[in-house]
Every structure is written in structure tokens, then in C-alpha cells.
Coordinates of C-alpha atoms in Angstrom, one line a residue:
X1 CA 14.1 -5.8 21.2
X2 CA 14.1 -9.0 19.1
X3 CA 10.3 -9.2 19.7
X4 CA 9.8 -5.6 18.5
X5 CA 11.8 -6.1 15.4
X6 CA 9.9 -9.3 14.5
X7 CA 6.6 -7.3 15.0
X8 CA 7.9 -4.5 12.8
X9 CA 9.2 -6.9 10.1
X10 CA 5.9 -8.8 9.9
X11 CA 3.8 -5.6 10.0
X12 CA 6.0 -4.2 7.1
X13 CA 5.6 -7.4 5.1
X14 CA 1.7 -7.3 5.7
X15 CA 1.8 -3.6 4.5
X16 CA 4.0 -4.4 1.5
X17 CA 1.3 -6.7 0.1
X18 CA -1.6 -4.6 1.1
X19 CA -3.9 -2.7 -1.5
X20 CA -2.4 0.5 -0.7
X21 CA 1.0 -0.4 -2.6
X22 CA -0.8 -1.3 -5.8
X23 CA -0.5 2.3 -7.3
X24 CA 3.3 2.4 -6.9
X25 CA 3.9 -1.1 -8.4
X26 CA 4.0 -0.1 -12.1
X27 CA 6.6 2.6 -11.3
X28 CA 8.7 0.1 -9.3
X29 CA 8.4 -2.5 -11.9
X30 CA 9.3 -0.3 -15.0
X31 CA 11.9 1.8 -13.2
X32 CA 13.6 -1.4 -12.0
X33 CA 14.1 -2.8 -15.4
X34 CA 13.9 0.0 -17.9
X35 CA 17.7 0.4 -18.1
X36 CA 19.0 -3.0 -16.9
X37 CA 19.5 -4.2 -20.5
X38 CA 21.1 -1.0 -21.9
X39 CA 24.8 -1.5 -23.0
X40 CA 27.4 0.3 -21.1
X41 CA 27.8 4.0 -22.1
X42 CA 24.6 4.1 -24.3
X43 CA 21.8 6.4 -23.8
X44 CA 21.7 9.9 -22.5
X45 CA 23.5 9.1 -19.2
X46 CA 27.3 9.4 -19.3
X47 CA 29.0 6.4 -17.6
X48 CA 32.6 6.6 -16.2
X49 CA 35.2 4.9 -18.3
X50 CA 35.8 1.3 -17.3
X51 CA 32.6 1.0 -15.3
X52 CA 31.4 -2.6 -15.6
X53 CA 27.9 -3.2 -17.2
X54 CA 26.7 -5.1 -14.3
X55 CA 26.6 -2.0 -12.2
X56 CA 23.4 -1.1 -13.7
X57 CA 21.9 -4.1 -12.0
X58 CA 22.0 -2.2 -8.7
X59 CA 19.1 0.1 -9.8
X60 CA 16.3 -2.0 -8.3
X61 CA 18.0 -2.2 -5.0
X62 CA 18.7 1.5 -4.9
X63 CA 15.2 2.4 -5.8
X64 CA 13.8 0.3 -2.8
X65 CA 16.7 1.5 -0.6
X66 CA 15.8 5.0 -1.2
X67 CA 12.1 4.3 -0.7
X68 CA 12.8 2.5 2.7
X69 CA 15.2 5.2 4.0
X70 CA 12.9 8.2 3.1
X71 CA 9.7 6.5 4.3
X72 CA 11.4 5.6 7.7
X73 CA 12.8 9.2 8.1
X74 CA 9.6 10.9 7.1
X75 CA 7.3 8.6 9.2
X76 CA 9.5 8.8 12.3
X77 CA 10.8 12.5 12.1
X78 CA 8.4 14.3 9.8
X79 CA 6.0 15.5 12.4
X80 CA 8.9 16.7 14.6
X81 CA 10.7 18.4 11.8
X82 CA 7.6 20.1 10.4
X83 CA 6.6 21.2 14.0
X84 CA 9.9 22.9 14.3
X85 CA 9.6 24.8 11.0
X86 CA 6.9 27.3 9.8
X87 CA 6.0 24.9 7.0
X88 CA 2.5 23.3 6.0
X89 CA 2.1 19.8 7.3
X90 CA 1.9 18.4 3.7
X91 CA 5.3 19.9 2.7
X92 CA 7.1 16.6 2.4
X93 CA 4.4 15.1 0.3
X94 CA 4.4 17.9 -2.2
X95 CA 8.1 18.0 -2.4
X96 CA 8.0 14.3 -3.3
X97 CA 5.3 14.8 -5.9
X98 CA 7.4 17.6 -7.5
X99 CA 10.5 15.2 -7.6
X100 CA 8.6 12.6 -9.2
X101 CA 7.4 14.9 -12.0
X102 CA 10.9 16.1 -12.6
X103 CA 12.3 12.6 -12.7
X104 CA 9.6 11.5 -15.1
X105 CA 10.5 14.3 -17.5
X106 CA 14.1 13.5 -17.2
X107 CA 13.4 9.9 -18.3
X108 CA 11.7 11.1 -21.4
X109 CA 14.1 14.0 -22.3
X110 CA 17.9 13.5 -22.4
X111 CA 18.4 17.3 -22.1
X112 CA 16.6 17.5 -18.8
X113 CA 18.7 14.4 -17.7
X114 CA 21.9 16.3 -18.4
X115 CA 20.7 19.4 -16.7
X116 CA 20.1 17.5 -13.6
X117 CA 23.6 16.1 -13.8
X118 CA 25.3 19.4 -14.1
X119 CA 25.5 20.2 -10.4
X120 CA 27.7 17.0 -10.1
X121 CA 29.8 17.8 -13.0
X122 CA 32.7 19.2 -10.8
X123 CA 33.3 15.7 -9.3
X124 CA 36.2 14.3 -11.3
X125 CA 35.2 11.4 -13.5
X126 CA 31.8 11.0 -11.9
X127 CA 28.3 11.8 -13.0
X128 CA 24.9 11.0 -11.9
X129 CA 24.3 7.5 -13.2
X130 CA 21.0 5.8 -13.9
X131 CA 21.4 3.9 -10.7
X132 CA 21.8 7.0 -8.6
X133 CA 18.7 8.4 -10.3
X134 CA 17.0 5.3 -9.1
X135 CA 17.9 6.1 -5.6
X136 CA 16.5 9.6 -5.9
X137 CA 13.4 8.0 -7.4
X138 CA 13.1 5.9 -4.3
X139 CA 13.5 8.7 -2.0
X140 CA 10.6 10.7 -3.9
X141 CA 8.4 7.5 -3.7
X142 CA 9.0 7.1 0.1
X143 CA 7.9 10.8 0.6
X144 CA 4.5 10.1 -1.0
X145 CA 4.1 6.4 -0.3
X146 CA 1.4 6.0 2.3
X147 CA 0.9 2.4 3.3
X148 CA -2.2 1.0 5.1
X149 CA -2.0 2.2 8.7
X150 CA -1.7 -1.1 10.5
X151 CA -1.0 -1.3 14.2
X152 CA 2.8 -1.1 13.8
X153 CA 2.8 1.9 11.6
X154 CA 0.3 3.7 14.0
X155 CA 2.7 3.0 16.9
X156 CA 5.6 4.5 15.0
X157 CA 3.6 7.5 14.0
X158 CA 2.4 8.3 17.5
X159 CA 5.9 7.7 19.0
X160 CA 7.3 10.1 16.5
X161 CA 4.6 12.7 17.0
X162 CA 5.1 12.6 20.8
X163 CA 8.9 12.7 20.7
X164 CA 9.3 9.2 22.3
X165 CA 11.9 8.1 19.8
X166 CA 14.2 5.7 21.5
X167 CA 16.2 2.7 20.4
X168 CA 13.1 0.4 20.3
X169 CA 11.2 2.8 18.2
X170 CA 14.0 3.1 15.7
X171 CA 14.5 -0.6 15.5
X172 CA 10.8 -1.1 15.0
X173 CA 10.7 1.6 12.3
X174 CA 13.7 0.0 10.5
X175 CA 12.3 -3.5 10.7
X176 CA 8.9 -2.2 9.4
X177 CA 10.6 -0.4 6.5
X178 CA 12.5 -3.5 5.5
X179 CA 9.5 -5.8 5.8
X180 CA 7.5 -3.3 3.6
X181 CA 10.4 -3.0 1.0
X182 CA 10.9 -6.6 0.4
X183 CA 7.7 -7.1 -1.7
X184 CA 8.5 -4.0 -3.7
X185 CA 12.1 -5.2 -4.2
X186 CA 10.7 -8.4 -5.6
X187 CA 8.7 -6.3 -8.2
X188 CA 11.7 -4.3 -9.0
X189 CA 13.9 -7.4 -9.6
X190 CA 11.1 -8.9 -11.7
X191 CA 11.2 -5.8 -13.9
X192 CA 15.0 -6.1 -14.2
X193 CA 14.6 -9.8 -15.0
X194 CA 12.1 -9.0 -17.7
X195 CA 14.4 -6.3 -19.1
X196 CA 17.4 -8.7 -19.4
X197 CA 15.4 -11.5 -21.1
X198 CA 13.0 -9.7 -23.3
X199 CA 14.4 -8.4 -26.5
X200 CA 12.2 -5.4 -26.6
X201 CA 13.8 -4.0 -23.5
X202 CA 17.2 -4.1 -25.3
X203 CA 16.1 -2.9 -28.7
X204 CA 13.6 -0.2 -27.7
X205 CA 15.3 1.5 -24.8
X206 CA 14.2 5.0 -26.0
X207 CA 10.5 4.1 -26.2
X208 CA 10.6 2.2 -22.8
X209 CA 12.3 5.2 -21.1
X210 CA 9.5 7.4 -22.4
X211 CA 6.9 4.9 -21.2
X212 CA 8.5 4.8 -17.8
X213 CA 8.6 8.5 -17.6
X214 CA 4.9 8.8 -18.4
X215 CA 4.1 6.2 -15.7
X216 CA 6.1 8.1 -13.1
X217 CA 4.4 11.4 -14.0
X218 CA 0.9 9.7 -14.2
X219 CA 1.6 8.4 -10.6
X220 CA 2.3 11.9 -9.4
X221 CA -0.8 13.3 -11.0
X222 CA -2.9 10.5 -9.7
X223 CA -1.6 11.1 -6.1
X224 CA -2.0 14.9 -6.5
X225 CA -5.7 14.4 -7.5
X226 CA -6.2 11.3 -5.3
X227 CA -7.2 9.1 -8.3
X228 CA -5.4 6.3 -6.5
X229 CA -8.0 6.2 -3.8
X230 CA -10.6 4.9 -6.2
X231 CA -8.3 1.8 -6.8
X232 CA -7.7 1.4 -3.0
X233 CA -11.4 1.5 -2.3
X234 CA -12.2 -0.9 -5.1
X235 CA -9.9 -3.6 -3.9
X236 CA -11.0 -5.2 -0.5
X237 CA -8.4 -5.2 2.2
X238 CA -7.3 -8.7 2.1
X239 CA -4.7 -8.0 4.8
X240 CA -7.1 -6.9 7.4
X241 CA -7.2 -10.2 9.2
X242 CA -3.5 -10.4 9.2
X243 CA -3.2 -7.0 10.8
X244 CA -5.7 -7.9 13.5
X245 CA -3.7 -11.1 14.3
X246 CA -0.6 -9.2 14.5
X247 CA -2.1 -6.6 16.8
X248 CA -3.3 -9.4 19.2
X249 CA 0.2 -10.9 19.2
X250 CA 2.1 -7.6 19.7
X251 CA -0.2 -5.5 21.9
X252 CA 2.4 -5.3 24.6
X253 CA 5.3 -4.2 22.5
X254 CA 3.2 -1.9 20.3
X255 CA 1.7 -0.2 23.5
X256 CA 5.2 0.3 24.8
X257 CA 6.1 2.2 21.5
X258 CA 3.0 4.3 21.8
X259 CA 4.3 5.8 25.0
X260 CA 3.6 3.2 27.8
X261 CA 5.6 4.2 31.0
X262 CA 8.8 2.4 31.4
X263 CA 11.6 4.9 32.1
X264 CA 10.9 5.2 35.8
X265 CA 10.2 1.8 37.4
X266 CA 8.8 3.2 40.7
X267 CA 6.4 5.6 39.0
X268 CA 5.4 2.8 36.5
X269 CA 4.5 0.5 39.5
X270 CA 2.4 3.1 41.1
X271 CA 0.6 3.9 37.7
X272 CA 0.0 0.4 36.8
X273 CA -0.9 -0.9 40.3
X274 CA -2.9 1.9 41.9
X275 CA -4.2 1.5 45.4
X276 CA -6.5 3.5 47.8
X277 CA -3.4 4.0 50.2
X278 CA -0.3 6.2 49.9
X279 CA 2.4 4.6 48.1
X280 CA 6.3 5.0 47.9
X281 CA 6.9 5.9 44.2
X282 CA 10.3 7.4 44.4
X283 CA 11.7 10.9 44.2
X284 CA 9.7 13.3 42.1
X285 CA 11.3 14.2 38.7
X286 CA 12.1 17.9 38.2
X287 CA 9.8 20.0 36.1
X288 CA 12.1 21.0 33.3
X289 CA 12.2 22.0 29.7
X290 CA 9.2 24.4 30.0
X291 CA 8.7 26.8 27.3
X292 CA 6.4 29.3 29.2
X293 CA 4.6 29.6 32.5
X294 CA 1.0 30.8 32.8
X295 CA -0.9 32.1 35.9
X296 CA 2.5 33.0 37.8
X297 CA 3.7 36.5 38.6
X298 CA 5.0 38.0 35.4
X299 CA 5.2 34.6 33.9
X300 CA 8.0 33.6 36.2
X301 CA 8.7 29.9 36.7
X302 CA 7.7 27.9 39.8
X303 CA 11.0 26.8 41.4
X304 CA 11.9 23.8 43.4
X305 CA 12.8 26.2 46.2
X306 CA 9.4 27.7 46.2
X307 CA 7.8 24.2 46.4
X308 CA 9.9 23.2 49.4
X309 CA 7.7 21.8 52.3
X310 CA 4.6 21.9 50.1
X311 CA 2.3 19.1 49.1
X312 CA 2.2 19.3 45.3
X313 CA -0.1 17.8 42.7
X314 CA 1.4 17.7 39.2
X315 CA -1.5 17.4 36.7
X316 CA -0.7 16.5 33.1
X317 CA -3.4 17.9 30.8
X318 CA -4.2 19.2 27.4
X319 CA -6.8 22.0 27.0
X320 CA -8.8 20.3 24.1
X321 CA -8.9 16.9 25.9
X322 CA -12.5 16.2 27.1
X323 CA -11.2 13.9 29.8
X324 CA -9.0 16.6 31.1
X325 CA -12.0 19.1 31.0
X326 CA -14.0 16.8 33.3
X327 CA -11.1 16.5 35.7
X328 CA -10.1 20.1 35.9
X329 CA -13.1 21.2 38.1
X330 CA -11.9 18.8 40.8
X331 CA -8.3 20.0 40.5
X332 CA -9.3 23.6 40.6
X333 CA -11.5 23.0 43.7
X334 CA -8.6 21.3 45.5
X335 CA -6.3 24.2 44.6
X336 CA -8.8 26.8 45.9
X337 CA -9.6 24.8 49.1
X338 CA -6.1 23.9 50.2
X339 CA -3.6 26.3 48.8
X340 CA -3.5 28.4 52.1
X341 CA -2.6 25.1 53.9
X342 CA 0.6 24.4 52.0
X343 CA -0.8 22.8 48.8
X344 CA 0.2 23.6 45.3
X345 CA -1.0 22.5 41.9
X346 CA 1.1 22.6 38.7
X347 CA -0.8 21.9 35.5
X348 CA 1.8 20.6 33.0
X349 CA 0.3 21.3 29.6
X350 CA 1.7 18.7 27.2
X351 CA 0.2 19.0 23.7
X352 CA -1.6 16.2 21.9
X353 CA -2.2 18.2 18.8
X354 CA -0.1 20.7 16.8
X355 CA -2.4 23.6 17.5
X356 CA -1.9 22.9 21.4
X357 CA 1.8 24.0 21.1
X358 CA 0.6 27.6 20.6
X359 CA 0.8 29.5 24.0
X360 CA -2.1 31.8 23.1
X361 CA -4.2 28.9 22.5
X362 CA -3.4 27.3 25.7
X363 CA -3.9 30.5 27.5
X364 CA -7.3 31.0 26.1
X365 CA -8.3 27.4 26.8
X366 CA -7.1 27.8 30.4
X367 CA -9.2 30.9 30.8
X368 CA -12.2 29.2 29.4
X369 CA -11.8 26.3 31.8
X370 CA -11.2 28.6 34.7
X371 CA -7.7 27.3 35.5
X372 CA -6.2 29.6 38.0
X373 CA -3.3 27.5 39.2
X374 CA 0.2 27.7 37.6
X375 CA 0.5 26.1 34.2
X376 CA 3.7 24.9 32.6
X377 CA 4.0 24.6 28.8
X378 CA 5.7 21.4 28.2
X379 CA 5.9 21.6 24.5
X380 CA 9.0 19.4 24.1
X381 CA 7.6 16.6 26.2
X382 CA 10.6 17.0 28.7
X383 CA 8.5 16.8 31.9
X384 CA 6.2 14.2 30.4
X385 CA 9.1 12.0 29.6
X386 CA 10.8 12.6 32.9
X387 CA 7.7 11.3 34.6
X388 CA 7.3 8.4 32.1
X389 CA 3.7 9.5 31.7
X390 CA 1.5 8.3 28.9
X391 CA -1.9 9.7 29.4
X392 CA -4.1 12.8 29.5
X393 CA -5.1 13.5 32.3
X394 CA -2.6 12.0 34.8
X395 CA -2.1 13.3 38.4
X396 CA 1.1 12.7 40.5
X397 CA 0.7 13.7 44.2
X398 CA 4.1 14.6 45.8
X399 CA 4.6 14.9 49.6
X400 CA 6.3 17.8 51.5
X401 CA 9.6 15.8 51.2
X402 CA 9.5 15.6 47.4
X403 CA 8.4 12.0 47.2
X404 CA 5.8 10.9 44.8
X405 CA 3.0 9.1 46.9
X406 CA 0.1 8.5 44.5
X407 CA -0.4 8.3 40.8
X408 CA -3.9 8.7 39.3
X409 CA -4.2 7.9 35.6
X410 CA -7.3 9.1 33.7
X411 CA -10.5 10.3 35.2
X412 CA -12.3 9.4 38.4
X413 CA -11.0 8.4 41.8
X414 CA -11.4 12.0 42.9
X415 CA -12.5 11.2 46.4
X416 CA -9.5 8.9 47.0
X417 CA -7.0 11.5 45.6
X418 CA -8.4 14.3 47.8
X419 CA -8.3 12.0 50.9
X420 CA -4.6 11.5 50.2
X421 CA -4.1 15.2 49.7
X422 CA -5.6 15.8 53.2
X423 CA -3.4 13.1 54.7
X424 CA -0.2 14.5 53.4
X425 CA -1.2 18.0 54.4
X426 CA -1.9 16.8 57.9
X427 CA 1.4 14.8 58.0
X428 CA 3.4 17.9 56.8
X429 CA 1.6 20.4 59.2
X430 CA 0.4 18.6 62.3
X431 CA -2.6 20.3 63.8
X432 CA -3.6 22.2 60.7
X433 CA -7.3 22.8 60.5
X434 CA -8.3 21.8 57.0
X435 CA -11.6 23.0 55.4
X436 CA -14.4 20.5 54.7
X437 CA -13.9 18.3 51.6
X438 CA -14.8 19.7 48.3
X439 CA -18.1 18.8 46.5
X440 CA -17.7 18.7 42.8
X441 CA -19.9 16.3 40.7
X442 CA -18.1 13.4 39.3
X443 CA -19.1 13.3 35.6
X444 CA -16.7 10.5 34.5
X445 CA -18.5 8.2 32.1
X446 CA -19.1 4.7 33.7
X447 CA -20.3 2.7 30.7
X448 CA -17.7 0.2 29.5
X449 CA -19.5 0.0 26.2
X450 CA -19.4 3.7 25.2
X451 CA -17.7 4.7 22.0
X452 CA -14.1 5.3 22.5
X453 CA -12.3 8.5 21.6
X454 CA -12.4 8.7 17.8
X455 CA -9.5 10.3 15.9
X456 CA -10.2 11.8 12.5
X457 CA -6.7 12.5 11.2
X458 CA -4.9 10.0 8.9
X459 CA -2.2 9.4 11.6
X460 CA -4.5 7.8 14.2
X461 CA -7.9 7.3 12.4
X462 CA -8.6 3.5 12.9
X463 CA -12.3 3.4 12.8
X464 CA -13.0 4.7 9.3
X465 CA -15.9 2.8 8.0
X466 CA -15.0 2.4 4.4
X467 CA -12.6 -0.4 4.7
X468 CA -9.5 1.5 3.5
X469 CA -7.3 3.9 5.6
X470 CA -7.5 7.7 5.3
X471 CA -4.5 9.0 3.4
X472 CA -3.1 12.6 3.3
X473 CA -4.4 14.8 0.5
X474 CA -7.6 16.1 -0.8
X475 CA -10.2 13.4 -1.4
X476 CA -13.9 13.2 -2.4
X477 CA -16.0 10.7 -0.3
X478 CA -19.5 9.3 -0.4
X479 CA -21.4 7.8 2.6
X480 CA -21.6 4.0 2.5
X481 CA -25.0 2.3 2.7
X482 CA -24.4 1.8 6.5
X483 CA -21.9 2.7 9.1
X484 CA -20.8 0.1 11.7
X485 CA -21.0 0.6 15.4
X486 CA -18.4 3.0 16.7
X487 CA -17.2 4.0 13.3
X488 CA -17.4 7.1 11.1
X489 CA -17.8 7.8 7.4
X490 CA -17.3 10.9 5.2
X491 CA -19.0 12.5 2.4
X492 CA -18.1 15.5 0.2
X493 CA -14.6 16.9 -0.2
X494 CA -12.1 16.9 2.6
X495 CA -8.4 17.8 2.9
X496 CA -7.0 14.9 5.0
X497 CA -4.1 15.8 7.3
X498 CA -2.2 13.7 9.9
X499 CA -4.1 15.3 12.8
X500 CA -7.3 16.6 11.3
X501 CA -9.7 16.7 8.5
X502 CA -10.2 20.0 6.8
X503 CA -13.8 20.7 5.2
X504 CA -13.9 21.5 1.6
X505 CA -17.1 21.3 -0.5
X506 CA -20.2 19.7 1.0
X507 CA -18.2 18.1 3.7
X508 CA -20.0 15.8 6.1
X509 CA -19.3 13.2 8.9
X510 CA -21.6 10.4 9.8
X511 CA -20.9 8.7 13.2
X512 CA -22.5 5.5 14.7
X513 CA -22.2 6.1 18.5
X514 CA -23.2 4.8 21.9
X515 CA -23.0 7.7 24.5
X516 CA -24.8 10.3 26.5
X517 CA -22.9 13.2 25.0
X518 CA -20.8 13.7 21.9
X519 CA -18.0 16.3 21.7
X520 CA -16.2 17.5 18.5
X521 CA -12.7 18.9 18.7
X522 CA -12.9 21.5 15.9
X523 CA -11.4 24.8 14.9
X524 CA -11.7 27.6 12.5
X525 CA -14.5 30.0 11.6
X526 CA -17.8 28.7 10.3
X527 CA -20.7 26.4 11.4
X528 CA -21.3 22.8 12.3
X529 CA -24.8 21.5 11.5
X530 CA -25.7 18.4 13.5
X531 CA -28.6 16.1 12.8
X532 CA -29.7 13.4 15.4
X533 CA -33.1 11.6 15.4
X534 CA -34.6 14.1 12.8
X535 CA -33.5 17.2 15.0
X536 CA -31.1 19.6 13.4
X537 CA -29.0 22.1 15.4
X538 CA -26.5 24.6 14.1
X539 CA -23.4 25.5 16.1
X540 CA -21.2 28.6 15.5
X541 CA -17.4 27.8 15.5
X542 CA -14.8 30.4 16.0
X543 CA -11.1 30.6 16.8
X544 CA -8.4 28.0 17.8
X545 CA -9.6 24.4 17.9
X546 CA -11.6 23.5 21.0
X547 CA -14.3 21.0 22.1
X548 CA -17.8 21.7 21.2
X549 CA -20.8 19.7 22.5
X550 CA -22.8 18.6 19.4
X551 CA -25.1 16.2 21.2
X552 CA -26.5 15.9 24.7
X553 CA -28.8 13.3 26.2
X554 CA -30.0 12.5 29.7
X555 CA -29.2 8.7 29.2
X556 CA -26.9 6.6 27.0
X557 CA -28.3 5.7 23.6
X558 CA -27.2 4.1 20.5
X559 CA -27.6 6.2 17.3
X560 CA -26.2 7.9 14.3
X561 CA -25.2 11.6 14.2
X562 CA -24.7 13.5 10.8
X563 CA -22.5 16.6 10.9
X564 CA -22.1 19.1 8.1
X565 CA -19.0 21.3 8.4
X566 CA -18.7 24.7 6.5
X567 CA -15.5 25.0 4.3
X568 CA -12.4 25.8 6.2
X569 CA -13.3 24.1 9.5
X570 CA -10.8 21.6 10.8
X571 CA -12.2 18.5 12.8
X572 CA -9.7 16.6 15.0
X573 CA -11.6 14.1 17.0
X574 CA -14.8 12.9 18.7
X575 CA -14.9 12.3 22.4
X576 CA -17.8 11.1 24.4
X577 CA -19.5 11.3 27.9

């Protein structure tokens, strides 16, 4: 825990001095000091009788405290809360922008300040003081404050999105928020110091309040129209080397926060130390917390009683995961070959993206992939967490006594898994005449140098070629002069979300790849036009997000692909084969 907190604190400090904080510094500086030198009881804000003047000095601390609290809460819980409510993904950001505008107006107009205080007038002798307004300002800044997505922030975001919020995750988040807040507190205190020492701050309070209000509203407008991106792109990321060094030092702790197994020691040992022989991995966890079942009679659940005496394969998958799609033909072949001999498959569908929570999308995906075995919709990650799982796909082979005997993480090793299925069936039913082994081509990529899965949404996009992170909101991009290997760049106008990029006007993606095949996870209605080696192909896109092949080659090659997406399409990730 101490190591995780140190990682979070250092990661936050690096973020707090990164180029991405530059747009908020004027607001923090001015808001921290604009009222510090005001005499008690002056100005449009009513102060309780007898309140000492030094209480106004708490404002810088309250601004940064509000920022740290809201940033921590929204980063860790925002995805979960919005997933539970029928609200757009950027609701929190827009709410923060509205609050910034209202607070900016209140700074300039005393009548608006008094109007905001009215709901609190019923509290005896208490009104909303300037310092409390500072706390609200901090809360609003935290809702719109998007720091550079270093490794620590990425780990927190993924942990929050997948529901793996434990003590370690919370401590890491708090430590990160404290680290990021410390530099900002320095700027707020600097503003306060200037206010207390410079006469203009004492004699021109009215003008300075108006100036501060203009700056706050200006920040909200700049964030709304993404003007701040130009500043972030213009300033080189001077913290990049620090982030890389932190990642190397904290890979173990960060990986654990991103969902590495650890809740079940026996399953963890089998997953991290696989063998070609059957293992003793402990009692199989129950399949629980399932929202809905597919491919069962009338949607009825598969019960523990119905599995008694059977060899069971629990396969974790997501329908738009290309790795899962390559594994499913093998799983389906085993199910067809051995189900009459006491073998059962349960496909536990645990969503990676928000659209994979929708049962209709999963059902359509399962149909396209010819999945005929029972599918459990694990939208709350209950079974995923019970198995301490961390990958798509992942297979847990359970014997007739309910013990896990083998764990296969990722693709490949299909022959070994089938051999173990046959061993367990023979052990459970001596004398059984099993059919011949299945014969399904193994299409698992074997190149260690192949471009890894490339996420496009701001939450996990770590190969964006332009040197600054993607930030939520609508942005206009231009291709750089060149795109480094295994990275992507954008052109045109895009609406950037946490999980996906939504195409607006003249939206294009350029990707520098090394692969045989390129797959794009994309949804909506429209067309994707792909150009590779001077050849252009147009693909029709329709319906819920799914994987589309946008390039195929008989051999692995290094190259660049340019995609143009029609307005309204949402692109989630590239995967490769």
C-alpha cells in the first residue's frame, strides 16, 4: 500500500506540473488571491458578525481541496455512475462548465452572488462566504480538469471503469489527487501572497473581482470550444520522460490496479504459471450476479445443480474483442463435439465497452459469431471478480467435482486445452468413447513485433502521435508530418469520449502499423473509407459497434493506413492479426 501511495503521489506531482494544467493556472492564481486582502465585511458577500478577517485566507486551500475531491470522485466513480444513469458520457464535464460560467458571473455581479446565497439564508447567522464559493469553484474545476493521462491516471481510470475499486485503488487515487493538487496550491497561495502585499489588490477589489470573473468565464468558453488544446499542443510535454521513468518503477503496482488477478491465490498461481498438465487450482467460484442468460431455455439460468458431474469450461469473452472472436470457433467446436459426453461451456460475457452492456447488442454479436452455448451477461463484473480474472479471452476448465484444473489466458494453446478436456471427461466417465479431436485452424498471431491493440478513446489512448493526450470534448485535428510506428494521428473534427472517437466533419485516422490484418471496432451508420498502398476500399457500417476488417494481407507488413469516417460513426479501437 505504501508503494502504491508513493507511485500515486509522484504521478500526481508529475501531472500537476505538466502542460495540461496550464489553462487552469490563471483561474487558480486570481481566485486564490482576489479577495484575500479585502477587509472583513466589505464587498457584496455578507460575513457573519465576529468572523475574523484571517478566515478569508482559507480560500486557496478550499479551491484546491474542492478540485482534488471532485477530480478524484469523477475519475474513480464517474464511469460507474454514468453507466447506471441514462445520461450522456460528458454530463459531468458540461455541468462543470455551466457552474464555472455561473460562478464567473457571480464574481462580477453582486446581485447574482446574493441570488446564489439565498438557498442558504435559512441557516441562522450563516451565509455562503467567499471561501465557500472557492470550494464550489474547486469542485467545478475538478469536473473539467483533465490532466495528462500518465500511467497512474490510466490505471485509476481502468480500475474505475471495470469496477475494481478496492482499498488500493482508492489510496492510489487519493495520493494522485494530493500530488496533482500540491503544485496548484502553490499557485493559489502565490495569488494570495500577491493580494496581501500589492496595494492594487486592496484598493481595487471591485475591478479585480470583475477580472477574475472574466478569466473564469474565459476558461469555460475555452474548454467548451477546445481552445485550450492549441496551448497544450504548442507546449512540448516536458514531463514525458518522468512519466516513462515512473511507469518502469511502478509497473507491478500499476498492473495490479488495472485488474491483475490477486483475489484468489490458487487461481492466480494457475493463471500466471500455466503448464501442459492438469493443475489443482481450487474450488470453482460460483457464477453469480448475472443480469441475463442467452441460449438457454426461456432464458433460464444455468444452475449449479445442472452442472453437477459435468466437465465445465467457463470462457470469459466480449463480443467486440478480436482476440475472443479468434478463440470462439475453438470453444464452439469443443462444445459441439463433447456436449453429449458430459461437457458444458458457459460463455461469461463481461463488457469492455459501455455498448457491450446492452443485451440486444450481445445477443446480435453472439448470433454473428455462431455462439450456441449458454451465455451469461456479467454486466456488474461479479463473476469476473470472483474468478480474479483480468483478460479477454480467458478459459477456466473445471472437473466433474467442481475443481478448477486449468486456466488459459489469451489466445492459443487450444490443443493443450482440448487434451485436458478429454482427460477430464475420461476420468469422470470411464469407458466413454470420445469423438476424434476437433480440427479448427489456429489463427492466433505469432509475431511479437505486431502492433498491439490500440485504444482510441481518451481513457486509454496511449499511442496518440501528436505528443499531447486526447482530452474529452470536440476538437479539430491536423495530421502531423509523420506518424511514428504503432501510433495513430487524427485529422478533421472529432468528438472525443472516454471510450471512443465520434466522427464529425472531415474526420480521418492515420495509423502506422505492423500486421497482417487490421480490425476497427466501430459503430453507427455510415461508411469507412480505407486507403493502403494507394488502394482505396469503402466499407458500409451499420448498427451496434462491432469489429470490421479494414485491411487484409497474406503476410505481415509495415505500412500506413488512412481511414475516413462519415459523420456520426464512433471508433473504439484497432486490433490486429
